[in-house]
PDB file of C-alpha atoms in Angstrom:
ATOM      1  CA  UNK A   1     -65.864  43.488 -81.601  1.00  0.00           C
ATOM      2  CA  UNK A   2     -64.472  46.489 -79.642  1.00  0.00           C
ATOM      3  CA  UNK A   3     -65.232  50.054 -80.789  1.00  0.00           C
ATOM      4  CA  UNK A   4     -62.661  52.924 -79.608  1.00  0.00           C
ATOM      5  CA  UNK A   5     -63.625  55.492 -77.240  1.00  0.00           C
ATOM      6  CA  UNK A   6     -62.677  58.871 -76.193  1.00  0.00           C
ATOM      7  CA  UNK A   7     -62.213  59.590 -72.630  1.00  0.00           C
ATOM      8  CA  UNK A   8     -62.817  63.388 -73.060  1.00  0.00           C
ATOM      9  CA  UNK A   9     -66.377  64.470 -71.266  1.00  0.00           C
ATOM     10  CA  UNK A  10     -68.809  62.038 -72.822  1.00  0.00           C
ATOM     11  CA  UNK A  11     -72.150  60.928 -73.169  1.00  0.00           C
ATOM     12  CA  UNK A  12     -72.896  57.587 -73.248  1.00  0.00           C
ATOM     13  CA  UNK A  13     -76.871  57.907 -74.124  1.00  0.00           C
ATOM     14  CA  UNK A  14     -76.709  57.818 -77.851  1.00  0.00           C
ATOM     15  CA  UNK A  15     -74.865  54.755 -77.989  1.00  0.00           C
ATOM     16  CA  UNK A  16     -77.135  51.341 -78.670  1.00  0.00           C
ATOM     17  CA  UNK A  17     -76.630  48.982 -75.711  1.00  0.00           C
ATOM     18  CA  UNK A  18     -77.604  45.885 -77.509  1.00  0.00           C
ATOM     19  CA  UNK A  19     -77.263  44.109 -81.425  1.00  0.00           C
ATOM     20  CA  UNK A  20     -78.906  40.657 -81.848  1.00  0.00           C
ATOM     21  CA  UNK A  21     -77.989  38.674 -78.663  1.00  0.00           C
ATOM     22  CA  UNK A  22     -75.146  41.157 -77.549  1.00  0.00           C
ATOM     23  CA  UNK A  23     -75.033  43.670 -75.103  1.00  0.00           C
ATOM     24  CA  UNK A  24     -72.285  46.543 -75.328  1.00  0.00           C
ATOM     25  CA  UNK A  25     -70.053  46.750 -72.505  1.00  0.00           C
ATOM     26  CA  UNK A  26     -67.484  49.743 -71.382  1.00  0.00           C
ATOM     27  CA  UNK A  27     -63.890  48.483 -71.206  1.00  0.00           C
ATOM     28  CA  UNK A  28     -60.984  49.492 -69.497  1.00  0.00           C
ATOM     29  CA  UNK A  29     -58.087  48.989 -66.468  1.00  0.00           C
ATOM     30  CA  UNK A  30     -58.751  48.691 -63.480  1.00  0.00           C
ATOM     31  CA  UNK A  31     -55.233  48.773 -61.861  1.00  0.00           C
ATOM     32  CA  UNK A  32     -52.580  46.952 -63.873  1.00  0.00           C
ATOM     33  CA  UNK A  33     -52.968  43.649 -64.305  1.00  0.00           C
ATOM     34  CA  UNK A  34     -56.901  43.766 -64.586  1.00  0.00           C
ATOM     35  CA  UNK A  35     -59.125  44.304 -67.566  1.00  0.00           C
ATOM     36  CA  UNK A  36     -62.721  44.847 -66.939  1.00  0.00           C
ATOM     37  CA  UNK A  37     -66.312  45.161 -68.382  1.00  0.00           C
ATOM     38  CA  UNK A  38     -69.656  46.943 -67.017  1.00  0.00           C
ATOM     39  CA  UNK A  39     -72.562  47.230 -69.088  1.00  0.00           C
ATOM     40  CA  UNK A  40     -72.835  50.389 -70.677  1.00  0.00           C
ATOM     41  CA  UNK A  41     -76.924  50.679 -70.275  1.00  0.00           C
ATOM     42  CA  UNK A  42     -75.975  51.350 -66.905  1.00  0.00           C
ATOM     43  CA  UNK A  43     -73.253  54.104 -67.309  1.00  0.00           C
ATOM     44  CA  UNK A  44     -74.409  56.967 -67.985  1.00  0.00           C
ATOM     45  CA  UNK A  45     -71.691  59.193 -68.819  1.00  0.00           C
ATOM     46  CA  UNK A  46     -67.458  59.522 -68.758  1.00  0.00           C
ATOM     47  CA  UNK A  47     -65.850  62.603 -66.796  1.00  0.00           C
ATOM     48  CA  UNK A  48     -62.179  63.290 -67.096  1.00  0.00           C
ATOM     49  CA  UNK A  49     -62.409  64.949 -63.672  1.00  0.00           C
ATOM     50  CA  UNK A  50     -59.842  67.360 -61.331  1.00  0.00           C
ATOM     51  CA  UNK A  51     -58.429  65.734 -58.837  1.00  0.00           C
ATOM     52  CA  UNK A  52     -58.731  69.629 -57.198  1.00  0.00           C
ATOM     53  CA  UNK A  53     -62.303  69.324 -58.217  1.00  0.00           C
ATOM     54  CA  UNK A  54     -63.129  66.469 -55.785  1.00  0.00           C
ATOM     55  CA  UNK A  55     -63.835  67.394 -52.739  1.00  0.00           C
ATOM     56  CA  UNK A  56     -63.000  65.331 -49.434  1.00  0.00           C
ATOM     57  CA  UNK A  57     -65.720  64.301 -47.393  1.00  0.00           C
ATOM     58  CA  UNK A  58     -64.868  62.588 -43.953  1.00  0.00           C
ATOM     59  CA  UNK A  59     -65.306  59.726 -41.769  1.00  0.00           C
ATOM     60  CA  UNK A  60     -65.791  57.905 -45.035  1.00  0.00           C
ATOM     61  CA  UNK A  61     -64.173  54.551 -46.162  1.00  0.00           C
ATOM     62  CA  UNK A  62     -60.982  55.059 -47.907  1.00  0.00           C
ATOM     63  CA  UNK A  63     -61.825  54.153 -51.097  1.00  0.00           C
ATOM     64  CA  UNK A  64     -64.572  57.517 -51.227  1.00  0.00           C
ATOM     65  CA  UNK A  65     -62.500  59.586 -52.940  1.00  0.00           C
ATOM     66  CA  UNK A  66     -65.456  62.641 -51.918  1.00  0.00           C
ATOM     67  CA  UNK A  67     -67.932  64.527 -54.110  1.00  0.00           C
ATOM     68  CA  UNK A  68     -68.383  66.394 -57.045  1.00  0.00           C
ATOM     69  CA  UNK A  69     -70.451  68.908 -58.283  1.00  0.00           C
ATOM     70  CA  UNK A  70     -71.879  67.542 -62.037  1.00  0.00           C
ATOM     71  CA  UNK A  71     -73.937  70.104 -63.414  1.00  0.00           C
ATOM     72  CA  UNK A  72     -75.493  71.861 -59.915  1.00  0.00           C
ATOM     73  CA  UNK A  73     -75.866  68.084 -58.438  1.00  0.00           C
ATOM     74  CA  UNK A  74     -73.720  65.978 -55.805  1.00  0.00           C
ATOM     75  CA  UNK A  75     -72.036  63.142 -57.420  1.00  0.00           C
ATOM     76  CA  UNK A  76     -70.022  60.530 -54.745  1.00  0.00           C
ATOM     77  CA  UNK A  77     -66.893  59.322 -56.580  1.00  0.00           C
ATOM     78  CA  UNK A  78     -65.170  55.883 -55.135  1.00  0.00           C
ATOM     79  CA  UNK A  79     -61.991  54.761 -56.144  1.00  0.00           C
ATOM     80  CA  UNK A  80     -63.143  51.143 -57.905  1.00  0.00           C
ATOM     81  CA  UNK A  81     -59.422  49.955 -57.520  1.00  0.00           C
ATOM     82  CA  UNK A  82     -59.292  50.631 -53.934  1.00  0.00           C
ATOM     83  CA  UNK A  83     -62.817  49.319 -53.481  1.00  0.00           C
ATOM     84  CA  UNK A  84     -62.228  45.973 -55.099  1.00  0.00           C
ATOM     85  CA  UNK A  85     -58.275  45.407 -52.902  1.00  0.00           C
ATOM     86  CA  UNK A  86     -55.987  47.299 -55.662  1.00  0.00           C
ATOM     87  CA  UNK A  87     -54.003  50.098 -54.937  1.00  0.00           C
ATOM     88  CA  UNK A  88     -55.891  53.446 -54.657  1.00  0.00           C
ATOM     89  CA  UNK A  89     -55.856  55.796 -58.296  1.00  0.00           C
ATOM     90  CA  UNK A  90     -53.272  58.169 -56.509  1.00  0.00           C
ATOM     91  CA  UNK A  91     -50.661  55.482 -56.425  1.00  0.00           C
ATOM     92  CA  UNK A  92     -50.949  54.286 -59.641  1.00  0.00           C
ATOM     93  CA  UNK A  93     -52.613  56.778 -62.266  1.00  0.00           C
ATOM     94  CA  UNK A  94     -50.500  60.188 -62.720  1.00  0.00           C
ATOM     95  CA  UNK A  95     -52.344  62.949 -63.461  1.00  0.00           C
ATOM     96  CA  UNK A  96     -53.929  66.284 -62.531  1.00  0.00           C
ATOM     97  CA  UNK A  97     -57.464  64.099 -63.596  1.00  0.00           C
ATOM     98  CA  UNK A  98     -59.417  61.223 -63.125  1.00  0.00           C
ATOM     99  CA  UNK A  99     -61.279  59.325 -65.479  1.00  0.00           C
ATOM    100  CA  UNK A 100     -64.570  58.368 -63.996  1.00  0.00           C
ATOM    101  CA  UNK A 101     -67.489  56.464 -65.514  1.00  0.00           C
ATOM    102  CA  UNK A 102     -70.886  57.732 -64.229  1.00  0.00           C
ATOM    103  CA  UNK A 103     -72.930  54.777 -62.786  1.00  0.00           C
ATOM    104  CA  UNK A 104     -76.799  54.750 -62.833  1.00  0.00           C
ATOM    105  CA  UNK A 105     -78.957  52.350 -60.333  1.00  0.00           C
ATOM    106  CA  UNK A 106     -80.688  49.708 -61.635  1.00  0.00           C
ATOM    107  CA  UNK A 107     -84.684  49.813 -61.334  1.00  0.00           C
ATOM    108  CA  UNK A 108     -84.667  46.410 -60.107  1.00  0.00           C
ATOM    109  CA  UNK A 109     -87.098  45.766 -56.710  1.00  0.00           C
ATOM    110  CA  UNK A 110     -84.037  43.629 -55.009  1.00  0.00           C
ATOM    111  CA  UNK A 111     -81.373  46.942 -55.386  1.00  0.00           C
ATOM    112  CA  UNK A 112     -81.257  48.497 -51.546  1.00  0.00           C
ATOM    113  CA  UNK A 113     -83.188  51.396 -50.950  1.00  0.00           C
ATOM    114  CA  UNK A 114     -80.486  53.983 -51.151  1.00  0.00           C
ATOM    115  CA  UNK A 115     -79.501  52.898 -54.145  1.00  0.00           C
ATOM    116  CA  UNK A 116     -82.804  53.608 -56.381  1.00  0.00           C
ATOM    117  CA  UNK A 117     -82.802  56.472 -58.877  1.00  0.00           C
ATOM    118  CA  UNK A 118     -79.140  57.040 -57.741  1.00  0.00           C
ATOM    119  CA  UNK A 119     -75.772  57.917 -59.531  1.00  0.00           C
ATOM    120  CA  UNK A 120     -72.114  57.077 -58.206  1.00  0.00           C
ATOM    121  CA  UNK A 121     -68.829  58.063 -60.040  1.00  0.00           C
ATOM    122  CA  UNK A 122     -66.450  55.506 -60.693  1.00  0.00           C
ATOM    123  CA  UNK A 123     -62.909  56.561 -61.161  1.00  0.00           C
ATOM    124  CA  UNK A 124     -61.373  53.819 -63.605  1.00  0.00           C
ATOM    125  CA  UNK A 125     -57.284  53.305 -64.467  1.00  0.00           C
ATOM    126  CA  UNK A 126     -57.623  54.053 -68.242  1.00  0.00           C
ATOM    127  CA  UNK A 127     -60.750  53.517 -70.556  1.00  0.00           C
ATOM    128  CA  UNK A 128     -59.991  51.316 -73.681  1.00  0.00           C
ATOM    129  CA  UNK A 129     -63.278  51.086 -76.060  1.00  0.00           C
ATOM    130  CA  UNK A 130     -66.490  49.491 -75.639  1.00  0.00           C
ATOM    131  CA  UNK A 131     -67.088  45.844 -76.045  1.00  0.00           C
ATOM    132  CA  UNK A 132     -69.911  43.561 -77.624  1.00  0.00           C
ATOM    133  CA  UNK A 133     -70.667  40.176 -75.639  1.00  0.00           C
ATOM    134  CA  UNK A 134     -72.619  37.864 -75.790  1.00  0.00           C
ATOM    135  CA  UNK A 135     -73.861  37.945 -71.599  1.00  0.00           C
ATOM    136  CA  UNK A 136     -74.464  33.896 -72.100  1.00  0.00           C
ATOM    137  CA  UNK A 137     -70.703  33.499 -72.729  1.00  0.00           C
ATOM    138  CA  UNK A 138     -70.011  35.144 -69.539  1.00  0.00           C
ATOM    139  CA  UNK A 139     -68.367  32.560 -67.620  1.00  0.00           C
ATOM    140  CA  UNK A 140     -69.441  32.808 -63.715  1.00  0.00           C
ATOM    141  CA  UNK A 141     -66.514  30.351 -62.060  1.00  0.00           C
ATOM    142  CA  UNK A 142     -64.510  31.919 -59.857  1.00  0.00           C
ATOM    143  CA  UNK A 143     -60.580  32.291 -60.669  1.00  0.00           C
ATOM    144  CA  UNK A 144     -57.474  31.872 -58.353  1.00  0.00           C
ATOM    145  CA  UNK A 145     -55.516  34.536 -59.901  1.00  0.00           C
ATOM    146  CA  UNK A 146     -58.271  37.558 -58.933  1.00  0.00           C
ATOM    147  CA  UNK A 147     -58.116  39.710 -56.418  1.00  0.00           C
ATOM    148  CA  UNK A 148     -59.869  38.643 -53.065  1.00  0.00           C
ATOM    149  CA  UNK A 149     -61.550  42.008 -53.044  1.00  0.00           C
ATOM    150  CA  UNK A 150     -62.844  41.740 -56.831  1.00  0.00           C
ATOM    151  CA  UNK A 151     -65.181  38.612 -55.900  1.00  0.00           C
ATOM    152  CA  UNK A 152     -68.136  40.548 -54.281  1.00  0.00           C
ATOM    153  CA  UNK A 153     -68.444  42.810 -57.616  1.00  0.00           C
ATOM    154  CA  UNK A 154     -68.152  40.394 -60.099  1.00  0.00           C
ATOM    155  CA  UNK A 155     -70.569  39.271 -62.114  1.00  0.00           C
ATOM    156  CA  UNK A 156     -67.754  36.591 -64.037  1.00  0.00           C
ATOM    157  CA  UNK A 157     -65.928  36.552 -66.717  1.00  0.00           C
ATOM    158  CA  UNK A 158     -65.836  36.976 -70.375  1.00  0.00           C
ATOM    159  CA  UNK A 159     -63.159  35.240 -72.164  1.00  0.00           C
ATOM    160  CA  UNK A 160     -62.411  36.863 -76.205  1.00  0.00           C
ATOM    161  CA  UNK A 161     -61.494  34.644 -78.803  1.00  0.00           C
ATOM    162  CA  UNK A 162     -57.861  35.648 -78.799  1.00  0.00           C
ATOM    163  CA  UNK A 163     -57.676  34.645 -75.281  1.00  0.00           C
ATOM    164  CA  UNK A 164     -58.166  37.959 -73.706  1.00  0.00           C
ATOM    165  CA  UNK A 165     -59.623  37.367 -69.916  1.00  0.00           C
ATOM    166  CA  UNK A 166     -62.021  40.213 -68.901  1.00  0.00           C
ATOM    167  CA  UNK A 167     -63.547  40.589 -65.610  1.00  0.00           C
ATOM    168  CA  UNK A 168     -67.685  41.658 -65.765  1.00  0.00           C
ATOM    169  CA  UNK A 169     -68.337  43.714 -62.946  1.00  0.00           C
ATOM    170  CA  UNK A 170     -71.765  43.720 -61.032  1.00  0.00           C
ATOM    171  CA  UNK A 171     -72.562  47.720 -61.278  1.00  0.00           C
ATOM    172  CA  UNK A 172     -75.541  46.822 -58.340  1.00  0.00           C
ATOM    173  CA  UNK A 173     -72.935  45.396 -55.984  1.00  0.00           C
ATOM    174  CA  UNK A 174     -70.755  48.219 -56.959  1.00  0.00           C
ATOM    175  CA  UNK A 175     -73.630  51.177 -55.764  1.00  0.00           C
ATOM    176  CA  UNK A 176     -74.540  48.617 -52.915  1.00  0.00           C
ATOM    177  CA  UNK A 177     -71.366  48.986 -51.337  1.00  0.00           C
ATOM    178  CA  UNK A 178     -71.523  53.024 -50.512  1.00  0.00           C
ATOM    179  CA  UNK A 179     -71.894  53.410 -47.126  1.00  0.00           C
ATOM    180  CA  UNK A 180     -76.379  53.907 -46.505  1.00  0.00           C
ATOM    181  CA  UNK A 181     -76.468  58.038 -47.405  1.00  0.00           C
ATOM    182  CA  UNK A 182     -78.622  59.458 -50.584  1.00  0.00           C
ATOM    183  CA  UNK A 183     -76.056  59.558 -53.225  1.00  0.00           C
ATOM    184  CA  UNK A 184     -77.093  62.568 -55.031  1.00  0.00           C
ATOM    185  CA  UNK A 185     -78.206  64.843 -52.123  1.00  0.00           C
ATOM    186  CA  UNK A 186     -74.777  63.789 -50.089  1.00  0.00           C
ATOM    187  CA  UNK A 187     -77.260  63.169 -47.256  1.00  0.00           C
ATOM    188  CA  UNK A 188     -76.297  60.750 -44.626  1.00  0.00           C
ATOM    189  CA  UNK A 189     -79.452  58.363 -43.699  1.00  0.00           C
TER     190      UNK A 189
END
């Protein structure tokens, strides 16, 4: 069951996360040859966002695109395609915008430190709609035909009845990755 989804500013709070034994998942590309899934209890929100907007920040990794200012507060946005081994967004996605799921931590004791009560922005290839699955039908073998990159962020896979293959990503490995620096005050530790 896949519901469609507008990638205009939105907020993802009102939604219900979970229906007897299924959680609700946020689909979309990531590059163009993979379709993925994070659970949408841990996005917050969806930007369409400026690329002028972003600002630079360096002697990052490549794939931190910079900041952004959400509402008076710092929000780091990565490139997930560049993260995971795909081309960067600017290669592939053409337009004056990026579309950018906002990730919240998890409150679970093993997340690092500088993770905790954070928020990273995520800027996606195209959002599609938002999934219901089943997390025991998540399949956690690894495949041959994935990205070496994609491994450390995923979670496994969830294969659809009409033989759709969709990567689940790990949104804790995801925040886990940003280099050690508060993630909302754009301090470095």
């Amino acid at each position: 069951m896949s519901e469609s989804l507008s990638t205009s500013n939105t907020s993802l709070a009102t939604i219900p996360t979970s229906m007897s034994g299924s959680e609700k998942f946020l689909r979309f590309h990531l590059g163009y040859h993979v379709t993925a899934l994070l659970p949408l209890q841990r996005s917050a929100e969806v930007l369409n966002i400026p690329r002028e907007q972003i600002l630079p920040i360096f002697f990052m990794p490549a794939w931190v695109m910079g900041v952004y200012n959400l509402r008076g507060e710092i929000l780091w946005i990565v490139d997930l395609g560049h993260l995971v081994g795909l081309a960067p967004c600017y290669e592939q996605i053409a337009s004056s915008s990026y579309t950018t799921i906002v990730l919240q931590s998890s409150s679970h004791t093993d997340v690092p430190v500088h993770t905790k009560n954070q928020t990273l922005g995520i800027i996606i290839g195209e959002l599609e709609a938002i999934e219901s699955c089943d997390p025991r039908q998540i399949q956690t073998s690894l495949l041959s035909s994935i990205p070496n990159g994609l491994h450390p962020f995923l979670q496994g896979y969830w294969l659809k009845s009409d033989n759709d293959r969709l990567a689940v990503l790990d949104a804790d490995a995801i925040m886990a990755a940003m280099p050690k620096q508060n993630l909302n005050e754009g301090e470095m530790a």
